[in-house]
Amino acid sequence: MPDPEMPDPEIAAPEVQPTADGSLTARSARYGQSYGSRFGAASQARQVFVEGSGTHLHPAPRILEVGFGLGQNFRATLAVTAGRPLHYLAYEFDPVPATLLRDVATSDPLATHPAWAALLEAWSENRGQPVQLEQPGVYADIRLEDVTLAALPRSWASAVYLDGFSPDVNPEVWSPEFLGRLADALQAGGVFVTYSAAGHVRRGLQAAGLSVERRPGPLGKREVLRAVKRLL
Ligand SMILES: C[S@@+](CC[C@H](N)C(=O)[O-])C[C@H]1O[C@@H](n2cnc3c(N)ncnc32)[C@H](O)[C@@H]1O
């Protein structure tokens, strides 16, 4: 696991990249992948994660995110939850510099949202410490630790966003055992979403007792997954 206090000098800092919908992402040298889709990072966040999980319609969303990354999914969630209480619990074991978080969001209309501004301030002041925000209607807890070792809440989340890097380079967050723990974190009726439609991910979710559905993906992605925890 990367040590947030001791960045590896051998690994270049992530570089900002434009994406096809005009939003920005960055490329991770550690994983050799981009944080968001080059076909549209903001579109992917909105379609796969926020709308895919029904969070835009939920009266009191509680999100558990694996891989806070550049905060794209967080901003996309803030964009649609005004006037409803949002609880956002995210895990990130390799936090990017505060300057990068700010730079990728410059073109995002959410860059001026008070919760995003507060997060940026806390991120630069805290330097590798977890961030907890309490803004009107927004409670965010960004934990800088390896999510596979974390004690996750049980029956808590209205939605789980699984947004690690791809299974071939970041396998620990896609293992059947960890998918089972994410399923446990969902409320009855809660929705798990991810951009991968890989067969082993589908089977892991089914083994965890979720009802799994393949959905058409955003530009550049034929299919994505949505999986629901049955009502008791
Ligand atoms: C595809 S990026 C996430 C993009 C992000 N969701 C966003 O909206 O900008 C994957 C993220 O997962 C993080 N990650 C991978 N494995 C992890 C682990 N075991 N624990 C915590 N974070 C992890 C990586 O450091 C990276 O920031």
PDB file of C-alpha atoms and ligand atoms in Angstrom:
ATOM      1  CA  MET A   1       0.000   0.000   0.000  1.00  0.00           C
ATOM      2  CA  PRO A   2       1.340   3.492  -0.854  1.00  0.00           C
ATOM      3  CA  ASP A   3       2.279   5.580   2.197  1.00  0.00           C
ATOM      4  CA  PRO A   4       0.474   8.968   1.951  1.00  0.00           C
ATOM      5  CA  GLU A   5       3.108  10.526   4.233  1.00  0.00           C
ATOM      6  CA  MET A   6       6.001   9.360   2.045  1.00  0.00           C
ATOM      7  CA  PRO A   7       5.315   9.749  -1.700  1.00  0.00           C
ATOM      8  CA  ASP A   8       7.570   7.467  -3.743  1.00  0.00           C
ATOM      9  CA  PRO A   9      10.096   9.734  -5.538  1.00  0.00           C
ATOM     10  CA  GLU A  10      10.426   7.105  -8.292  1.00  0.00           C
ATOM     11  CA  ILE A  11       6.777   7.507  -9.305  1.00  0.00           C
ATOM     12  CA  ALA A  12       5.806  10.672 -11.165  1.00  0.00           C
ATOM     13  CA  ALA A  13       2.856  12.691  -9.826  1.00  0.00           C
ATOM     14  CA  PRO A  14      -0.398  12.198 -11.784  1.00  0.00           C
ATOM     15  CA  GLU A  15      -0.718  14.455 -14.831  1.00  0.00           C
ATOM     16  CA  VAL A  16      -3.865  16.376 -15.773  1.00  0.00           C
ATOM     17  CA  GLN A  17      -5.548  15.182 -19.002  1.00  0.00           C
ATOM     18  CA  PRO A  18      -8.492  16.576 -20.963  1.00  0.00           C
ATOM     19  CA  THR A  19     -11.424  14.250 -21.668  1.00  0.00           C
ATOM     20  CA  ALA A  20     -13.950  14.240 -24.506  1.00  0.00           C
ATOM     21  CA  ASP A  21     -16.807  15.934 -22.613  1.00  0.00           C
ATOM     22  CA  GLY A  22     -14.598  18.882 -21.641  1.00  0.00           C
ATOM     23  CA  SER A  23     -13.980  17.710 -18.076  1.00  0.00           C
ATOM     24  CA  LEU A  24     -10.472  16.993 -16.834  1.00  0.00           C
ATOM     25  CA  THR A  25      -8.960  13.860 -15.365  1.00  0.00           C
ATOM     26  CA  ALA A  26      -5.409  12.763 -14.596  1.00  0.00           C
ATOM     27  CA  ARG A  27      -3.227   9.798 -15.408  1.00  0.00           C
ATOM     28  CA  SER A  28      -1.728   7.728 -12.612  1.00  0.00           C
ATOM     29  CA  ALA A  29       1.874   6.737 -13.285  1.00  0.00           C
ATOM     30  CA  ARG A  30       1.635   4.166 -10.480  1.00  0.00           C
ATOM     31  CA  TYR A  31      -1.191   2.251 -12.195  1.00  0.00           C
ATOM     32  CA  GLY A  32      -0.640   3.361 -15.811  1.00  0.00           C
ATOM     33  CA  GLN A  33      -4.338   4.324 -16.018  1.00  0.00           C
ATOM     34  CA  SER A  34      -6.491   7.410 -15.921  1.00  0.00           C
ATOM     35  CA  TYR A  35      -8.663   8.191 -12.922  1.00  0.00           C
ATOM     36  CA  GLY A  36     -11.688   8.935 -15.118  1.00  0.00           C
ATOM     37  CA  SER A  37     -12.740   7.910 -18.626  1.00  0.00           C
ATOM     38  CA  ARG A  38     -10.988   9.722 -21.481  1.00  0.00           C
ATOM     39  CA  PHE A  39     -14.364   9.605 -23.267  1.00  0.00           C
ATOM     40  CA  GLY A  40     -15.763  11.921 -20.582  1.00  0.00           C
ATOM     41  CA  ALA A  41     -14.831  11.819 -16.906  1.00  0.00           C
ATOM     42  CA  ALA A  42     -17.805  13.919 -15.746  1.00  0.00           C
ATOM     43  CA  SER A  43     -20.232  11.970 -17.947  1.00  0.00           C
ATOM     44  CA  GLN A  44     -18.988   8.653 -16.568  1.00  0.00           C
ATOM     45  CA  ALA A  45     -19.382   9.882 -12.977  1.00  0.00           C
ATOM     46  CA  ARG A  46     -22.915  11.080 -13.613  1.00  0.00           C
ATOM     47  CA  GLN A  47     -24.176   8.172 -15.709  1.00  0.00           C
ATOM     48  CA  VAL A  48     -22.431   5.161 -14.174  1.00  0.00           C
ATOM     49  CA  PHE A  49     -22.282   6.142 -10.532  1.00  0.00           C
ATOM     50  CA  VAL A  50     -24.831   8.844  -9.660  1.00  0.00           C
ATOM     51  CA  GLU A  51     -27.712   8.056 -12.012  1.00  0.00           C
ATOM     52  CA  GLY A  52     -26.809   4.361 -12.242  1.00  0.00           C
ATOM     53  CA  SER A  53     -27.343   4.022  -8.490  1.00  0.00           C
ATOM     54  CA  GLY A  54     -30.452   6.222  -8.422  1.00  0.00           C
ATOM     55  CA  THR A  55     -28.706   8.622  -6.051  1.00  0.00           C
ATOM     56  CA  HIS A  56     -30.149  11.599  -7.951  1.00  0.00           C
ATOM     57  CA  LEU A  57     -33.627  10.468  -6.781  1.00  0.00           C
ATOM     58  CA  HIS A  58     -32.851   9.211  -3.283  1.00  0.00           C
ATOM     59  CA  PRO A  59     -34.326  11.242  -0.401  1.00  0.00           C
ATOM     60  CA  ALA A  60     -31.291  10.814   1.893  1.00  0.00           C
ATOM     61  CA  PRO A  61     -28.347   9.255   0.074  1.00  0.00           C
ATOM     62  CA  ARG A  62     -25.564   7.491   1.942  1.00  0.00           C
ATOM     63  CA  ILE A  63     -22.679   6.766  -0.366  1.00  0.00           C
ATOM     64  CA  LEU A  64     -19.763   4.424   0.223  1.00  0.00           C
ATOM     65  CA  GLU A  65     -17.051   5.037  -2.378  1.00  0.00           C
ATOM     66  CA  VAL A  66     -14.015   2.865  -3.022  1.00  0.00           C
ATOM     67  CA  GLY A  67     -11.327   5.142  -4.470  1.00  0.00           C
ATOM     68  CA  PHE A  68     -11.960   8.849  -3.853  1.00  0.00           C
ATOM     69  CA  GLY A  69      -9.275   9.719  -6.422  1.00  0.00           C
ATOM     70  CA  LEU A  70      -9.911  13.163  -7.895  1.00  0.00           C
ATOM     71  CA  GLY A  71     -13.320  13.616  -6.266  1.00  0.00           C
ATOM     72  CA  GLN A  72     -15.125  13.513  -9.626  1.00  0.00           C
ATOM     73  CA  ASN A  73     -17.842  11.189  -8.305  1.00  0.00           C
ATOM     74  CA  PHE A  74     -18.166  13.270  -5.142  1.00  0.00           C
ATOM     75  CA  ARG A  75     -18.715  16.457  -7.158  1.00  0.00           C
ATOM     76  CA  ALA A  76     -21.173  14.688  -9.487  1.00  0.00           C
ATOM     77  CA  THR A  77     -23.094  13.554  -6.395  1.00  0.00           C
ATOM     78  CA  LEU A  78     -23.097  17.040  -4.860  1.00  0.00           C
ATOM     79  CA  ALA A  79     -24.491  18.350  -8.149  1.00  0.00           C
ATOM     80  CA  VAL A  80     -27.757  16.411  -7.770  1.00  0.00           C
ATOM     81  CA  THR A  81     -28.371  16.194  -4.028  1.00  0.00           C
ATOM     82  CA  ALA A  82     -29.020  19.834  -3.097  1.00  0.00           C
ATOM     83  CA  GLY A  83     -31.796  20.102  -0.523  1.00  0.00           C
ATOM     84  CA  ARG A  84     -31.410  16.466   0.605  1.00  0.00           C
ATOM     85  CA  PRO A  85     -29.020  15.278   3.324  1.00  0.00           C
ATOM     86  CA  LEU A  86     -25.971  13.572   1.808  1.00  0.00           C
ATOM     87  CA  HIS A  87     -23.627  11.301   3.748  1.00  0.00           C
ATOM     88  CA  TYR A  88     -20.505  10.446   1.775  1.00  0.00           C
ATOM     89  CA  LEU A  89     -17.939   7.960   3.096  1.00  0.00           C
ATOM     90  CA  ALA A  90     -14.968   7.459   0.779  1.00  0.00           C
ATOM     91  CA  TYR A  91     -11.690   5.559   1.041  1.00  0.00           C
ATOM     92  CA  GLU A  92      -8.439   6.509  -0.646  1.00  0.00           C
ATOM     93  CA  PHE A  93      -5.008   5.060   0.146  1.00  0.00           C
ATOM     94  CA  ASP A  94      -2.950   7.202  -2.262  1.00  0.00           C
ATOM     95  CA  PRO A  95      -4.267  10.767  -1.948  1.00  0.00           C
ATOM     96  CA  VAL A  96      -3.345  13.156  -4.746  1.00  0.00           C
ATOM     97  CA  PRO A  97      -1.836  16.566  -3.956  1.00  0.00           C
ATOM     98  CA  ALA A  98      -4.352  19.312  -3.116  1.00  0.00           C
ATOM     99  CA  THR A  99      -3.137  21.313  -6.128  1.00  0.00           C
ATOM    100  CA  LEU A 100      -4.167  18.474  -8.461  1.00  0.00           C
ATOM    101  CA  LEU A 101      -7.599  18.168  -6.830  1.00  0.00           C
ATOM    102  CA  ARG A 102      -8.089  21.877  -7.413  1.00  0.00           C
ATOM    103  CA  ASP A 103      -6.743  21.862 -10.981  1.00  0.00           C
ATOM    104  CA  VAL A 104      -8.925  19.003 -12.277  1.00  0.00           C
ATOM    105  CA  ALA A 105     -12.056  20.715 -10.994  1.00  0.00           C
ATOM    106  CA  THR A 106     -11.403  24.169 -12.425  1.00  0.00           C
ATOM    107  CA  SER A 107     -13.768  23.700 -15.378  1.00  0.00           C
ATOM    108  CA  ASP A 108     -16.405  21.955 -13.256  1.00  0.00           C
ATOM    109  CA  PRO A 109     -19.443  24.063 -12.285  1.00  0.00           C
ATOM    110  CA  LEU A 110     -19.220  22.326  -8.886  1.00  0.00           C
ATOM    111  CA  ALA A 111     -15.797  23.883  -8.241  1.00  0.00           C
ATOM    112  CA  THR A 112     -17.519  26.674  -6.330  1.00  0.00           C
ATOM    113  CA  HIS A 113     -19.805  24.433  -4.251  1.00  0.00           C
ATOM    114  CA  PRO A 114     -19.177  25.256  -0.564  1.00  0.00           C
ATOM    115  CA  ALA A 115     -18.603  21.589   0.318  1.00  0.00           C
ATOM    116  CA  TRP A 116     -15.981  21.223  -2.438  1.00  0.00           C
ATOM    117  CA  ALA A 117     -14.276  24.457  -1.366  1.00  0.00           C
ATOM    118  CA  ALA A 118     -14.224  23.226   2.257  1.00  0.00           C
ATOM    119  CA  LEU A 119     -12.822  19.879   1.150  1.00  0.00           C
ATOM    120  CA  LEU A 120     -10.002  21.558  -0.789  1.00  0.00           C
ATOM    121  CA  GLU A 121      -9.102  23.692   2.194  1.00  0.00           C
ATOM    122  CA  ALA A 122      -9.082  20.729   4.578  1.00  0.00           C
ATOM    123  CA  TRP A 123      -7.126  18.606   2.054  1.00  0.00           C
ATOM    124  CA  SER A 124      -4.310  21.145   1.816  1.00  0.00           C
ATOM    125  CA  GLU A 125      -4.219  21.853   5.552  1.00  0.00           C
ATOM    126  CA  ASN A 126      -4.455  18.251   6.685  1.00  0.00           C
ATOM    127  CA  ARG A 127      -1.598  16.913   4.540  1.00  0.00           C
ATOM    128  CA  GLY A 128      -2.287  13.215   4.474  1.00  0.00           C
ATOM    129  CA  GLN A 129      -4.795  13.166   7.331  1.00  0.00           C
ATOM    130  CA  PRO A 130      -8.403  12.058   6.838  1.00  0.00           C
ATOM    131  CA  VAL A 131     -10.906  14.777   5.957  1.00  0.00           C
ATOM    132  CA  GLN A 132     -14.238  15.177   7.700  1.00  0.00           C
ATOM    133  CA  LEU A 133     -16.670  17.830   6.484  1.00  0.00           C
ATOM    134  CA  GLU A 134     -19.892  19.001   7.975  1.00  0.00           C
ATOM    135  CA  GLN A 135     -21.565  21.521   5.698  1.00  0.00           C
ATOM    136  CA  PRO A 136     -25.277  22.279   5.538  1.00  0.00           C
ATOM    137  CA  GLY A 137     -26.762  19.049   4.187  1.00  0.00           C
ATOM    138  CA  VAL A 138     -23.389  17.451   3.400  1.00  0.00           C
ATOM    139  CA  TYR A 139     -21.495  15.110   5.716  1.00  0.00           C
ATOM    140  CA  ALA A 140     -18.342  13.758   4.122  1.00  0.00           C
ATOM    141  CA  ASP A 141     -15.728  11.486   5.600  1.00  0.00           C
ATOM    142  CA  ILE A 142     -12.715  10.791   3.383  1.00  0.00           C
ATOM    143  CA  ARG A 143     -10.561   8.118   5.027  1.00  0.00           C
ATOM    144  CA  LEU A 144      -7.016   7.830   3.807  1.00  0.00           C
ATOM    145  CA  GLU A 145      -6.484   4.130   4.279  1.00  0.00           C
ATOM    146  CA  ASP A 146      -6.553   0.823   2.468  1.00  0.00           C
ATOM    147  CA  VAL A 147     -10.249   0.068   2.096  1.00  0.00           C
ATOM    148  CA  THR A 148      -9.635  -3.682   2.071  1.00  0.00           C
ATOM    149  CA  LEU A 149      -8.370  -3.421   5.668  1.00  0.00           C
ATOM    150  CA  ALA A 150     -11.072  -1.019   6.868  1.00  0.00           C
ATOM    151  CA  ALA A 151     -13.994  -1.879   9.141  1.00  0.00           C
ATOM    152  CA  LEU A 152     -16.836  -0.975   6.763  1.00  0.00           C
ATOM    153  CA  PRO A 153     -20.275  -0.042   8.104  1.00  0.00           C
ATOM    154  CA  ARG A 154     -22.904  -2.771   7.750  1.00  0.00           C
ATOM    155  CA  SER A 155     -26.343  -2.250   6.169  1.00  0.00           C
ATOM    156  CA  TRP A 156     -25.545   1.454   5.882  1.00  0.00           C
ATOM    157  CA  ALA A 157     -25.095   2.574   2.244  1.00  0.00           C
ATOM    158  CA  SER A 158     -27.893   3.495  -0.142  1.00  0.00           C
ATOM    159  CA  ALA A 159     -25.236   3.184  -2.863  1.00  0.00           C
ATOM    160  CA  VAL A 160     -21.756   1.721  -3.209  1.00  0.00           C
ATOM    161  CA  TYR A 161     -19.559   3.247  -5.898  1.00  0.00           C
ATOM    162  CA  LEU A 162     -16.767   0.768  -6.693  1.00  0.00           C
ATOM    163  CA  ASP A 163     -14.291   2.895  -8.624  1.00  0.00           C
ATOM    164  CA  GLY A 164     -10.878   1.304  -8.195  1.00  0.00           C
ATOM    165  CA  PHE A 165      -8.482   1.085 -11.094  1.00  0.00           C
ATOM    166  CA  SER A 166      -9.227  -1.847 -13.389  1.00  0.00           C
ATOM    167  CA  PRO A 167      -9.263  -5.406 -12.005  1.00  0.00           C
ATOM    168  CA  ASP A 168      -6.040  -6.383 -13.819  1.00  0.00           C
ATOM    169  CA  VAL A 169      -3.930  -3.728 -12.048  1.00  0.00           C
ATOM    170  CA  ASN A 170      -5.916  -3.200  -8.807  1.00  0.00           C
ATOM    171  CA  PRO A 171      -7.271  -6.728  -8.112  1.00  0.00           C
ATOM    172  CA  GLU A 172      -7.714  -6.470  -4.341  1.00  0.00           C
ATOM    173  CA  VAL A 173     -10.804  -4.244  -4.575  1.00  0.00           C
ATOM    174  CA  TRP A 174     -12.510  -6.658  -7.027  1.00  0.00           C
ATOM    175  CA  SER A 175     -11.978  -9.936  -5.161  1.00  0.00           C
ATOM    176  CA  PRO A 176     -15.055 -12.052  -4.332  1.00  0.00           C
ATOM    177  CA  GLU A 177     -14.263 -11.662  -0.635  1.00  0.00           C
ATOM    178  CA  PHE A 178     -14.146  -7.856  -0.826  1.00  0.00           C
ATOM    179  CA  LEU A 179     -17.257  -7.671  -3.048  1.00  0.00           C
ATOM    180  CA  GLY A 180     -19.022  -9.627  -0.313  1.00  0.00           C
ATOM    181  CA  ARG A 181     -17.962  -7.019   2.240  1.00  0.00           C
ATOM    182  CA  LEU A 182     -19.277  -4.235   0.004  1.00  0.00           C
ATOM    183  CA  ALA A 183     -22.593  -6.087  -0.323  1.00  0.00           C
ATOM    184  CA  ASP A 184     -22.765  -6.252   3.497  1.00  0.00           C
ATOM    185  CA  ALA A 185     -22.302  -2.472   3.625  1.00  0.00           C
ATOM    186  CA  LEU A 186     -25.470  -1.913   1.537  1.00  0.00           C
ATOM    187  CA  GLN A 187     -28.876  -1.268   3.062  1.00  0.00           C
ATOM    188  CA  ALA A 188     -31.694  -3.556   1.901  1.00  0.00           C
ATOM    189  CA  GLY A 189     -32.686  -2.097  -1.464  1.00  0.00           C
ATOM    190  CA  GLY A 190     -29.272  -0.394  -1.780  1.00  0.00           C
ATOM    191  CA  VAL A 191     -27.524  -0.294  -5.152  1.00  0.00           C
ATOM    192  CA  PHE A 192     -23.950  -1.230  -6.051  1.00  0.00           C
ATOM    193  CA  VAL A 193     -22.525   0.330  -9.225  1.00  0.00           C
ATOM    194  CA  THR A 194     -19.267   0.059 -11.085  1.00  0.00           C
ATOM    195  CA  TYR A 195     -17.854   0.706 -14.552  1.00  0.00           C
ATOM    196  CA  SER A 196     -16.508  -2.827 -15.013  1.00  0.00           C
ATOM    197  CA  ALA A 197     -18.731  -5.530 -16.460  1.00  0.00           C
ATOM    198  CA  ALA A 198     -16.081  -8.265 -16.164  1.00  0.00           C
ATOM    199  CA  GLY A 199     -17.501 -11.776 -15.718  1.00  0.00           C
ATOM    200  CA  HIS A 200     -15.638 -12.441 -12.473  1.00  0.00           C
ATOM    201  CA  VAL A 201     -17.010  -9.193 -10.981  1.00  0.00           C
ATOM    202  CA  ARG A 202     -20.561 -10.180 -11.954  1.00  0.00           C
ATOM    203  CA  ARG A 203     -20.109 -13.629 -10.456  1.00  0.00           C
ATOM    204  CA  GLY A 204     -18.612 -12.189  -7.260  1.00  0.00           C
ATOM    205  CA  LEU A 205     -21.628  -9.899  -6.842  1.00  0.00           C
ATOM    206  CA  GLN A 206     -24.059 -12.754  -7.491  1.00  0.00           C
ATOM    207  CA  ALA A 207     -22.205 -14.903  -4.943  1.00  0.00           C
ATOM    208  CA  ALA A 208     -22.642 -12.030  -2.472  1.00  0.00           C
ATOM    209  CA  GLY A 209     -26.413 -12.330  -2.920  1.00  0.00           C
ATOM    210  CA  LEU A 210     -27.012  -9.239  -5.083  1.00  0.00           C
ATOM    211  CA  SER A 211     -29.289  -9.112  -8.146  1.00  0.00           C
ATOM    212  CA  VAL A 212     -26.911  -8.154 -10.916  1.00  0.00           C
ATOM    213  CA  GLU A 213     -27.795  -6.355 -14.114  1.00  0.00           C
ATOM    214  CA  ARG A 214     -25.658  -5.313 -17.097  1.00  0.00           C
ATOM    215  CA  ARG A 215     -26.544  -1.856 -18.366  1.00  0.00           C
ATOM    216  CA  PRO A 216     -25.418   0.055 -21.446  1.00  0.00           C
ATOM    217  CA  GLY A 217     -22.349   2.103 -20.546  1.00  0.00           C
ATOM    218  CA  PRO A 218     -21.465   5.683 -21.380  1.00  0.00           C
ATOM    219  CA  LEU A 219     -19.435   6.524 -24.484  1.00  0.00           C
ATOM    220  CA  GLY A 220     -16.399   4.220 -24.715  1.00  0.00           C
ATOM    221  CA  LYS A 221     -17.883   1.483 -22.515  1.00  0.00           C
ATOM    222  CA  ARG A 222     -20.301  -1.098 -23.919  1.00  0.00           C
ATOM    223  CA  GLU A 223     -21.659  -2.279 -20.583  1.00  0.00           C
ATOM    224  CA  VAL A 224     -21.439  -1.433 -16.894  1.00  0.00           C
ATOM    225  CA  LEU A 225     -22.857  -3.154 -13.796  1.00  0.00           C
ATOM    226  CA  ARG A 226     -25.642  -2.371 -11.385  1.00  0.00           C
ATOM    227  CA  ALA A 227     -26.429  -4.762  -8.550  1.00  0.00           C
ATOM    228  CA  VAL A 228     -29.194  -4.452  -5.984  1.00  0.00           C
ATOM    229  CA  LYS A 229     -29.476  -5.845  -2.476  1.00  0.00           C
ATOM    230  CA  ARG A 230     -32.902  -7.396  -2.181  1.00  0.00           C
ATOM    231  CA  LEU A 231     -35.423  -5.936   0.225  1.00  0.00           C
ATOM    232  CA  LEU A 232     -35.823  -8.199   3.254  1.00  0.00           C
TER     233      LEU A 232
HETATM  234  C1  LIG B   1     -10.191   5.147 -10.864  1.00  0.00           C
HETATM  235  S1  LIG B   1      -9.516   6.020  -9.512  1.00  0.00           S
HETATM  236  C2  LIG B   1     -10.926   6.707  -8.682  1.00  0.00           C
HETATM  237  C3  LIG B   1     -11.520   7.942  -9.306  1.00  0.00           C
HETATM  238  C4  LIG B   1     -12.469   8.645  -8.355  1.00  0.00           C
HETATM  239  N1  LIG B   1     -13.567   7.813  -7.933  1.00  0.00           N
HETATM  240  C5  LIG B   1     -12.971   9.973  -8.843  1.00  0.00           C
HETATM  241  O1  LIG B   1     -14.208  10.178  -8.878  1.00  0.00           O
HETATM  242  O2  LIG B   1     -12.142  10.832  -9.169  1.00  0.00           O
HETATM  243  C6  LIG B   1      -9.125   4.676  -8.402  1.00  0.00           C
HETATM  244  C7  LIG B   1      -8.723   5.135  -7.022  1.00  0.00           C
HETATM  245  O3  LIG B   1      -8.775   4.010  -6.126  1.00  0.00           O
HETATM  246  C8  LIG B   1      -7.731   4.147  -5.203  1.00  0.00           C
HETATM  247  N2  LIG B   1      -7.499   2.825  -4.593  1.00  0.00           N
HETATM  248  C9  LIG B   1      -7.113   1.688  -5.233  1.00  0.00           C
HETATM  249  N3  LIG B   1      -7.009   0.659  -4.374  1.00  0.00           N
HETATM  250  C10 LIG B   1      -7.354   1.152  -3.153  1.00  0.00           C
HETATM  251  C11 LIG B   1      -7.419   0.570  -1.847  1.00  0.00           C
HETATM  252  N4  LIG B   1      -7.115  -0.724  -1.634  1.00  0.00           N
HETATM  253  N5  LIG B   1      -7.803   1.365  -0.818  1.00  0.00           N
HETATM  254  C12 LIG B   1      -8.117   2.684  -1.023  1.00  0.00           C
HETATM  255  N6  LIG B   1      -8.040   3.291  -2.240  1.00  0.00           N
HETATM  256  C13 LIG B   1      -7.661   2.529  -3.294  1.00  0.00           C
HETATM  257  C14 LIG B   1      -6.573   4.642  -6.057  1.00  0.00           C
HETATM  258  O4  LIG B   1      -5.541   5.205  -5.292  1.00  0.00           O
HETATM  259  C15 LIG B   1      -7.286   5.663  -6.948  1.00  0.00           C
HETATM  260  O5  LIG B   1      -7.282   6.946  -6.384  1.00  0.00           O
END
